[in-house]
Amino acid sequence: MNSKFRGTLLGVLIGDCCGAVFEGEVLDAGQKFVLRKFINKLEGVSFTAPRQKYTDDTAMTKSVARCLLKYDEKSYQKNLAVDFVKEYCSSTTSRGYGDGVQRLLVTLRKEKFEDLLGPARNQFNGTGSFGNGAAMRISPVSLYCVNKSDDFLFDLVGKTSEITHANVIGINGAILQALAIREVLKLESDDLDVNNYVTNLLESFKKIEKGEDEFGIHEQKFYTEQLEGMRKLLNKEILPSDEEVVNILGHSVNALYSVPTAIYCFLRNVNLLKGNREKLFRSTLEYAICLGGDTDTIASMACSLVGAFTGDSIIAKNLIKHCESSEEIIELSDKLYEIVFSEIFKK
Ligand code: R7I
Ligand code: MG
Ligand code: MG
Ligand code: MG
């Protein structure tokens, strides 16, 4: 399990570091070749410094991990807001934060964290952000909740998300990614029944997206519909092209059009590499970036799933070494593992 914890957070880091180079692009055959060469170089021994830089995806994930290490129901959310701001302000390089979130972090600081949730609710003329920023940083919550109830996980995802993302699409994207990671963390073998896995996520989301108001029960099929689209793509006899995948699932900063895409990247490669698990990390990394668009975030979320599934042993050692702050990421994973499992031993 320790290896799965490391794999999860290293997946976030490496997907982010590699994907960031191609963020916003649509990759043609030439650029896909450049991408392959680029990852080969990072996996090789001859790569020279500086190491590949991470972006906001990893920066915010580190904050979540740090604050979970000192988790206390009452102070967690404030600690996290403060840590987000500190991390944002202390960075000497541009980490590519979303435009909305940058304004929000500045507001939180200016108003001395008096109102923790108000600024997020005011984003985008009061709709709140539907960006994937809550989902991209959620993996430490899956680690923390590996043995906890669904309700505990939903609550913690909410607390972790709503400081910056008040829109239900943004928050539910984080719930989807958190559930998706926790499911594979819990698997004991490297055998994953993909159909069953998607069915479980679908069942969870049918409940989450079913609401009741004065007009009775209604169903908002946002993620449910995306998951159904994902299932169709996974079951196609002919492997869908990148264009087809992007048309159906999307590749944008909108959580609805990137979280299911990341899960699809993972599952497609699991299906393709049955009996060849050593290749799963590299292959998912490359595939996720090939889809273009929000490449750092989609690769980060997809690789986090691979790491949670296989552990860190299949990740090329040089690739780890050549990404900024990988030592710190490993340390955070190990500490999270320690507190999660020492709590169980205490019981
Ligand atoms: O969600 P967030 O943290 O962004 C994460 C993304 C990842 O790709 C990172 O790698 C980084 O590049 O950014 O940041 P937000 O600013 O909340 O949302 C991101 C973007 O989504 C915004 O800048 C908007 O362009 C768009 N967006 C919206 N546009 C209109 N209406 C998000 N919510 C809305 C909305 O409600
Ligand atoms: Mg980023
Ligand atoms: Mg960016
Ligand atoms: Mg991104």
Short mmCIF file of C-alpha atoms and ligand atoms in Angstrom, two decimals:
data_model
loop_
_atom_site.label_atom_id
_atom_site.label_comp_id
_atom_site.label_asym_id
_atom_site.label_seq_id
_atom_site.Cartn_x
_atom_site.Cartn_y
_atom_site.Cartn_z
CA MET A 1 0.00 0.00 0.00
CA ASN A 2 2.89 2.37 0.69
CA SER A 3 3.93 1.97 -2.93
CA LYS A 4 0.39 2.79 -4.08
CA PHE A 5 0.46 5.98 -1.98
CA ARG A 6 3.74 7.00 -3.61
CA GLY A 7 2.47 6.03 -7.05
CA THR A 8 -0.63 8.19 -6.64
CA LEU A 9 1.21 11.41 -5.79
CA LEU A 10 4.12 10.75 -8.16
CA GLY A 11 1.49 10.27 -10.88
CA VAL A 12 0.14 13.74 -10.13
CA LEU A 13 3.63 15.24 -10.30
CA ILE A 14 4.89 13.50 -13.42
CA GLY A 15 1.68 13.91 -15.44
CA ASP A 16 1.72 17.59 -14.53
CA CYS A 17 5.42 18.18 -15.27
CA CYS A 18 5.30 16.42 -18.65
CA GLY A 19 1.86 17.61 -19.69
CA ALA A 20 2.57 21.26 -18.86
CA VAL A 21 4.95 21.53 -21.82
CA PHE A 22 2.05 20.84 -24.21
CA GLU A 23 -0.84 22.54 -22.39
CA GLY A 24 -3.37 24.12 -24.72
CA GLU A 25 -2.03 22.43 -27.84
CA VAL A 26 -3.66 20.12 -30.34
CA LEU A 27 -0.94 17.61 -31.17
CA ASP A 28 -0.42 16.59 -34.79
CA ALA A 29 1.72 13.59 -35.80
CA GLY A 30 4.89 15.70 -35.67
CA GLN A 31 4.20 16.95 -32.17
CA LYS A 32 3.32 13.46 -30.99
CA PHE A 33 6.78 12.42 -32.14
CA VAL A 34 8.31 15.36 -30.25
CA LEU A 35 6.34 14.30 -27.17
CA ARG A 36 7.70 10.74 -27.35
CA LYS A 37 11.28 12.00 -27.68
CA PHE A 38 10.71 14.40 -24.80
CA ILE A 39 9.53 11.66 -22.41
CA ASN A 40 12.30 9.33 -23.61
CA LYS A 41 14.80 11.99 -22.68
CA LEU A 42 13.28 12.44 -19.22
CA GLU A 43 13.41 8.67 -18.71
CA GLY A 44 17.03 8.52 -19.80
CA VAL A 45 20.21 8.97 -17.79
CA SER A 46 21.61 11.76 -19.92
CA PHE A 47 18.94 14.33 -19.13
CA THR A 48 20.52 17.41 -17.64
CA ALA A 49 19.16 19.99 -15.23
CA PRO A 50 17.02 22.01 -14.75
CA ARG A 51 14.43 19.48 -13.77
CA GLN A 52 10.99 19.63 -15.34
CA LYS A 53 8.84 22.17 -13.49
CA TYR A 54 5.47 21.38 -11.99
CA THR A 55 2.45 23.70 -12.14
CA ASP A 56 -0.58 24.60 -10.00
CA ASP A 57 -1.86 21.00 -10.19
CA THR A 58 1.03 19.76 -8.06
CA ALA A 59 1.37 22.96 -6.01
CA MET A 60 -2.20 22.64 -4.77
CA THR A 61 -1.93 18.87 -4.28
CA LYS A 62 1.03 19.47 -1.97
CA SER A 63 -1.05 21.92 0.06
CA VAL A 64 -3.86 19.38 0.44
CA ALA A 65 -1.42 16.65 1.49
CA ARG A 66 0.31 18.90 4.02
CA CYS A 67 -3.00 19.99 5.58
CA LEU A 68 -4.30 16.43 5.80
CA LEU A 69 -1.20 15.49 7.75
CA LYS A 70 -2.38 17.79 10.51
CA TYR A 71 -6.08 17.18 9.86
CA ASP A 72 -8.48 18.52 12.40
CA GLU A 73 -12.12 18.96 11.46
CA LYS A 74 -12.32 22.52 12.78
CA SER A 75 -9.13 24.01 11.40
CA TYR A 76 -8.63 22.03 8.16
CA GLN A 77 -10.37 24.38 5.76
CA LYS A 78 -8.73 27.55 7.08
CA ASN A 79 -5.32 25.87 7.12
CA LEU A 80 -5.82 24.80 3.54
CA ALA A 81 -6.85 28.25 2.34
CA VAL A 82 -3.79 29.73 4.04
CA ASP A 83 -1.52 27.07 2.54
CA PHE A 84 -2.93 27.64 -0.98
CA VAL A 85 -2.21 31.35 -0.67
CA LYS A 86 1.27 30.79 0.79
CA GLU A 87 2.19 28.36 -1.97
CA TYR A 88 0.86 30.74 -4.61
CA CYS A 89 2.63 33.79 -3.23
CA SER A 90 5.93 32.11 -2.43
CA SER A 91 6.47 30.69 -5.89
CA THR A 92 9.19 32.43 -7.83
CA THR A 93 8.14 30.91 -11.15
CA SER A 94 4.78 31.07 -12.89
CA ARG A 95 2.80 27.97 -12.04
CA GLY A 96 0.00 28.57 -14.56
CA TYR A 97 -2.88 28.91 -12.11
CA GLY A 98 -6.38 29.43 -13.58
CA ASP A 99 -7.24 33.11 -14.02
CA GLY A 100 -10.21 32.98 -11.68
CA VAL A 101 -8.36 31.15 -8.95
CA GLN A 102 -5.52 33.68 -8.97
CA ARG A 103 -7.93 36.54 -8.33
CA LEU A 104 -9.59 34.50 -5.60
CA LEU A 105 -6.36 33.73 -3.74
CA VAL A 106 -5.46 37.40 -3.76
CA THR A 107 -8.91 38.26 -2.35
CA LEU A 108 -8.62 35.66 0.41
CA ARG A 109 -5.32 37.14 1.48
CA LYS A 110 -6.47 40.74 1.26
CA GLU A 111 -9.53 39.99 3.38
CA LYS A 112 -7.40 38.01 5.86
CA PHE A 113 -9.41 34.79 5.35
CA GLU A 114 -12.39 36.31 7.13
CA ASP A 115 -14.87 34.69 4.75
CA LEU A 116 -13.44 31.37 3.58
CA LEU A 117 -16.19 30.41 1.14
CA GLY A 118 -17.64 33.73 -0.04
CA PRO A 119 -14.99 34.51 -2.66
CA ALA A 120 -15.47 31.10 -4.33
CA ARG A 121 -19.23 31.62 -4.48
CA ASN A 122 -18.72 35.01 -6.12
CA GLN A 123 -16.53 33.63 -8.90
CA PHE A 124 -17.78 34.06 -12.47
CA ASN A 125 -20.70 36.33 -11.62
CA GLY A 126 -21.91 34.13 -8.82
CA THR A 127 -21.97 30.76 -10.61
CA GLY A 128 -18.78 29.53 -8.95
CA SER A 129 -16.00 27.88 -10.97
CA PHE A 130 -16.58 24.73 -13.01
CA GLY A 131 -12.83 24.45 -13.64
CA ASN A 132 -10.98 21.20 -12.92
CA GLY A 133 -8.86 22.83 -10.19
CA ALA A 134 -10.69 21.03 -7.38
CA ALA A 135 -10.36 17.62 -9.08
CA MET A 136 -6.70 18.07 -10.02
CA ARG A 137 -5.63 18.41 -6.36
CA ILE A 138 -7.92 15.83 -4.78
CA SER A 139 -5.76 12.67 -4.76
CA PRO A 140 -4.41 13.10 -1.19
CA VAL A 141 -8.04 12.99 -0.01
CA SER A 142 -8.44 9.54 -1.62
CA LEU A 143 -5.34 8.39 0.24
CA TYR A 144 -6.57 9.84 3.49
CA CYS A 145 -10.01 8.22 3.02
CA VAL A 146 -8.86 4.85 1.78
CA ASN A 147 -10.54 3.11 4.71
CA LYS A 148 -13.21 5.66 5.47
CA SER A 149 -16.91 5.77 4.58
CA ASP A 150 -18.28 7.37 1.42
CA ASP A 151 -19.91 10.08 3.51
CA PHE A 152 -16.61 10.99 5.13
CA LEU A 153 -14.98 11.17 1.71
CA PHE A 154 -17.77 13.30 0.21
CA ASP A 155 -17.53 15.69 3.13
CA LEU A 156 -13.75 15.99 2.92
CA VAL A 157 -13.83 16.47 -0.86
CA GLY A 158 -16.39 19.23 -0.31
CA LYS A 159 -14.25 20.98 2.30
CA THR A 160 -11.17 20.68 0.07
CA SER A 161 -12.96 21.97 -3.05
CA GLU A 162 -15.32 24.71 -1.95
CA ILE A 163 -12.59 27.18 -0.96
CA THR A 164 -12.06 27.79 -4.68
CA HIS A 165 -14.85 25.92 -6.51
CA ALA A 166 -18.48 26.53 -5.59
CA ASN A 167 -20.05 25.26 -8.81
CA VAL A 168 -21.51 21.75 -8.51
CA ILE A 169 -19.69 20.71 -11.71
CA GLY A 170 -16.35 21.66 -10.17
CA ILE A 171 -17.09 19.89 -6.88
CA ASN A 172 -18.62 16.77 -8.42
CA GLY A 173 -15.59 16.48 -10.69
CA ALA A 174 -13.46 16.28 -7.57
CA ILE A 175 -15.80 13.65 -6.10
CA LEU A 176 -15.54 11.58 -9.27
CA GLN A 177 -11.75 11.71 -9.32
CA ALA A 178 -11.56 10.97 -5.57
CA LEU A 179 -13.83 7.92 -5.90
CA ALA A 180 -12.02 6.72 -9.01
CA ILE A 181 -8.66 6.78 -7.20
CA ARG A 182 -9.96 5.20 -4.02
CA GLU A 183 -11.52 2.30 -5.94
CA VAL A 184 -8.20 1.32 -7.51
CA LEU A 185 -6.22 1.92 -4.32
CA LYS A 186 -8.34 -0.73 -2.65
CA LEU A 187 -7.70 -3.40 -5.28
CA GLU A 188 -5.33 -6.08 -4.08
CA SER A 189 -4.29 -7.50 -7.43
CA ASP A 190 -3.39 -5.83 -10.70
CA ASP A 191 -6.53 -7.22 -12.21
CA LEU A 192 -9.18 -4.62 -12.80
CA ASP A 193 -12.61 -5.46 -14.16
CA VAL A 194 -13.04 -2.30 -16.20
CA ASN A 195 -16.74 -2.82 -16.86
CA ASN A 196 -17.49 -3.37 -13.21
CA TYR A 197 -15.41 -0.37 -12.23
CA VAL A 198 -17.31 1.96 -14.57
CA THR A 199 -20.62 0.50 -13.38
CA ASN A 200 -19.69 1.30 -9.76
CA LEU A 201 -18.78 4.89 -10.64
CA LEU A 202 -22.02 5.20 -12.62
CA GLU A 203 -24.12 3.88 -9.75
CA SER A 204 -22.50 6.37 -7.37
CA PHE A 205 -23.13 9.23 -9.76
CA LYS A 206 -26.73 8.31 -10.42
CA LYS A 207 -27.28 8.83 -6.70
CA ILE A 208 -25.19 12.00 -6.54
CA GLU A 209 -26.91 13.60 -9.52
CA LYS A 210 -30.40 12.68 -8.44
CA GLY A 211 -31.95 15.52 -6.47
CA GLU A 212 -35.31 16.48 -5.09
CA ASP A 213 -36.93 19.92 -5.11
CA GLU A 214 -40.45 21.31 -4.82
CA PHE A 215 -41.24 19.78 -8.22
CA GLY A 216 -40.22 16.29 -7.14
CA ILE A 217 -37.30 14.04 -7.96
CA HIS A 218 -35.14 15.09 -10.90
CA GLU A 219 -32.00 13.78 -12.39
CA GLN A 220 -29.20 15.98 -13.72
CA LYS A 221 -27.23 13.74 -15.99
CA PHE A 222 -23.92 15.54 -16.20
CA TYR A 223 -21.22 13.14 -15.07
CA THR A 224 -23.63 10.23 -15.50
CA GLU A 225 -23.86 11.04 -19.19
CA GLN A 226 -20.10 11.43 -19.52
CA LEU A 227 -19.55 8.08 -17.80
CA GLU A 228 -22.02 6.47 -20.17
CA GLY A 229 -20.11 7.97 -23.10
CA MET A 230 -16.90 6.61 -21.61
CA ARG A 231 -18.36 3.13 -21.34
CA LYS A 232 -19.37 3.20 -25.01
CA LEU A 233 -15.87 4.27 -26.03
CA LEU A 234 -14.29 1.51 -23.92
CA ASN A 235 -16.55 -1.13 -25.45
CA LYS A 236 -15.99 -0.20 -29.08
CA GLU A 237 -14.61 -2.98 -31.25
CA ILE A 238 -12.35 -0.58 -33.10
CA LEU A 239 -10.12 1.55 -30.90
CA PRO A 240 -11.52 5.11 -31.00
CA SER A 241 -9.33 7.82 -32.52
CA ASP A 242 -8.07 10.75 -30.46
CA GLU A 243 -10.54 13.03 -32.26
CA GLU A 244 -13.46 10.78 -31.41
CA VAL A 245 -12.45 10.63 -27.74
CA VAL A 246 -12.09 14.40 -27.54
CA ASN A 247 -15.41 14.92 -29.32
CA ILE A 248 -17.26 12.75 -26.84
CA LEU A 249 -15.42 13.39 -23.56
CA GLY A 250 -13.63 16.71 -24.13
CA HIS A 251 -10.19 17.95 -23.07
CA SER A 252 -10.82 21.39 -21.60
CA VAL A 253 -10.31 23.03 -18.18
CA ASN A 254 -14.00 22.38 -17.46
CA ALA A 255 -14.09 19.52 -14.93
CA LEU A 256 -16.98 17.89 -16.80
CA TYR A 257 -14.85 17.73 -19.93
CA SER A 258 -11.60 16.56 -18.36
CA VAL A 259 -12.12 14.33 -15.31
CA PRO A 260 -13.98 11.60 -17.25
CA THR A 261 -11.37 11.99 -20.00
CA ALA A 262 -8.55 11.29 -17.53
CA ILE A 263 -10.33 8.21 -16.19
CA TYR A 264 -10.87 7.04 -19.76
CA CYS A 265 -7.12 7.44 -20.51
CA PHE A 266 -6.33 5.17 -17.57
CA LEU A 267 -8.95 2.52 -18.39
CA ARG A 268 -8.19 2.40 -22.10
CA ASN A 269 -4.56 1.65 -21.31
CA VAL A 270 -5.48 -0.91 -18.65
CA ASN A 271 -7.51 -2.71 -21.34
CA LEU A 272 -4.73 -2.48 -23.90
CA LEU A 273 -1.93 -3.60 -21.58
CA LYS A 274 -3.39 -6.63 -19.86
CA GLY A 275 -0.42 -8.76 -18.80
CA ASN A 276 2.01 -5.95 -19.56
CA ARG A 277 1.60 -3.72 -16.54
CA GLU A 278 5.19 -2.39 -16.62
CA LYS A 279 4.24 -0.27 -19.61
CA LEU A 280 1.04 1.15 -18.11
CA PHE A 281 2.46 4.33 -16.59
CA ARG A 282 4.44 5.48 -19.58
CA SER A 283 1.75 4.53 -22.02
CA THR A 284 -1.03 6.35 -20.14
CA LEU A 285 1.18 9.41 -19.70
CA GLU A 286 1.89 9.64 -23.39
CA TYR A 287 -1.68 8.90 -24.44
CA ALA A 288 -3.21 11.51 -22.12
CA ILE A 289 -0.91 14.24 -23.45
CA CYS A 290 -1.58 13.18 -27.07
CA LEU A 291 -5.23 14.13 -26.61
CA GLY A 292 -4.15 17.77 -26.32
CA GLY A 293 -6.03 20.58 -24.57
CA ASP A 294 -5.59 20.65 -20.80
CA THR A 295 -2.69 18.20 -21.03
CA ASP A 296 -1.02 18.81 -17.67
CA THR A 297 -4.22 18.29 -15.73
CA ILE A 298 -5.56 15.35 -17.72
CA ALA A 299 -2.19 13.55 -17.67
CA SER A 300 -1.80 14.34 -13.97
CA MET A 301 -5.20 12.89 -13.07
CA ALA A 302 -4.75 9.86 -15.37
CA CYS A 303 -1.26 9.05 -14.07
CA SER A 304 -2.42 9.43 -10.50
CA LEU A 305 -4.92 6.62 -11.21
CA VAL A 306 -2.18 4.43 -12.69
CA GLY A 307 0.06 5.04 -9.68
CA ALA A 308 -2.79 4.20 -7.29
CA PHE A 309 -3.38 1.00 -9.25
CA THR A 310 0.16 -0.35 -9.75
CA GLY A 311 2.23 1.49 -7.17
CA ASP A 312 5.42 3.40 -7.93
CA SER A 313 7.61 0.45 -8.94
CA ILE A 314 6.64 0.68 -12.63
CA ILE A 315 7.54 4.36 -12.91
CA ALA A 316 10.94 4.91 -14.53
CA LYS A 317 13.40 5.99 -11.82
CA ASN A 318 14.94 8.68 -14.00
CA LEU A 319 11.56 10.12 -14.83
CA ILE A 320 10.92 10.54 -11.11
CA LYS A 321 14.34 12.06 -10.59
CA HIS A 322 13.93 14.53 -13.42
CA CYS A 323 10.73 16.09 -12.12
CA GLU A 324 10.97 19.00 -9.70
CA SER A 325 10.42 18.21 -6.00
CA SER A 326 9.90 14.47 -6.42
CA GLU A 327 11.66 13.87 -3.08
CA GLU A 328 9.16 16.10 -1.34
CA ILE A 329 6.26 14.29 -3.04
CA ILE A 330 7.58 10.91 -1.86
CA GLU A 331 8.02 12.25 1.65
CA LEU A 332 4.42 13.53 1.71
CA SER A 333 3.11 10.16 0.45
CA ASP A 334 5.06 8.27 3.10
CA LYS A 335 3.84 10.55 5.88
CA LEU A 336 0.23 10.22 4.71
CA TYR A 337 0.63 6.46 4.63
CA GLU A 338 2.00 6.53 8.18
CA ILE A 339 -0.87 8.52 9.64
CA VAL A 340 -3.58 6.63 7.73
CA PHE A 341 -2.28 3.27 8.86
CA SER A 342 -1.21 4.21 12.37
CA GLU A 343 -4.83 5.28 12.92
CA ILE A 344 -5.97 1.81 11.92
CA PHE A 345 -3.40 0.09 14.14
CA LYS A 346 -4.58 2.21 17.06
CA LYS A 347 -8.15 0.90 16.67
O1 R7I B 1 -10.24 25.38 -11.93
P1 R7I B 1 -8.97 26.13 -11.84
O2 R7I B 1 -8.14 25.95 -10.65
O3 R7I B 1 -8.12 25.85 -13.15
C1 R7I B 1 -7.36 24.71 -13.27
C2 R7I B 1 -6.71 24.71 -14.62
C3 R7I B 1 -5.85 23.53 -14.84
O4 R7I B 1 -5.81 23.25 -16.21
C4 R7I B 1 -4.48 24.00 -14.40
O5 R7I B 1 -3.45 23.28 -15.04
C5 R7I B 1 -4.48 25.47 -14.77
O6 R7I B 1 -4.00 25.71 -16.04
O7 R7I B 1 -5.85 25.85 -14.72
O8 R7I B 1 -9.15 27.69 -12.04
P2 R7I B 1 -10.42 28.59 -12.39
O9 R7I B 1 -9.87 29.92 -12.68
O10 R7I B 1 -11.44 28.47 -11.33
O11 R7I B 1 -11.03 27.95 -13.72
C6 R7I B 1 -10.23 27.79 -14.85
C7 R7I B 1 -10.85 28.47 -16.05
O12 R7I B 1 -12.08 27.84 -16.37
C8 R7I B 1 -11.20 29.92 -15.83
O13 R7I B 1 -10.09 30.76 -16.01
C9 R7I B 1 -12.30 30.14 -16.86
O14 R7I B 1 -11.73 30.36 -18.13
C10 R7I B 1 -13.00 28.80 -16.88
N1 R7I B 1 -14.21 28.79 -16.01
C11 R7I B 1 -15.35 29.44 -16.29
N2 R7I B 1 -15.71 30.22 -17.32
C12 R7I B 1 -16.95 30.71 -17.32
N3 R7I B 1 -17.86 30.44 -16.35
C13 R7I B 1 -14.37 28.15 -14.87
N4 R7I B 1 -15.62 28.34 -14.36
C14 R7I B 1 -16.25 29.13 -15.24
C15 R7I B 1 -17.57 29.66 -15.29
O15 R7I B 1 -18.44 29.43 -14.41
MG MG B 2 -1.44 23.31 -14.33
MG MG B 3 -2.19 26.36 -17.03
MG MG B 4 -4.06 22.26 -16.75
#
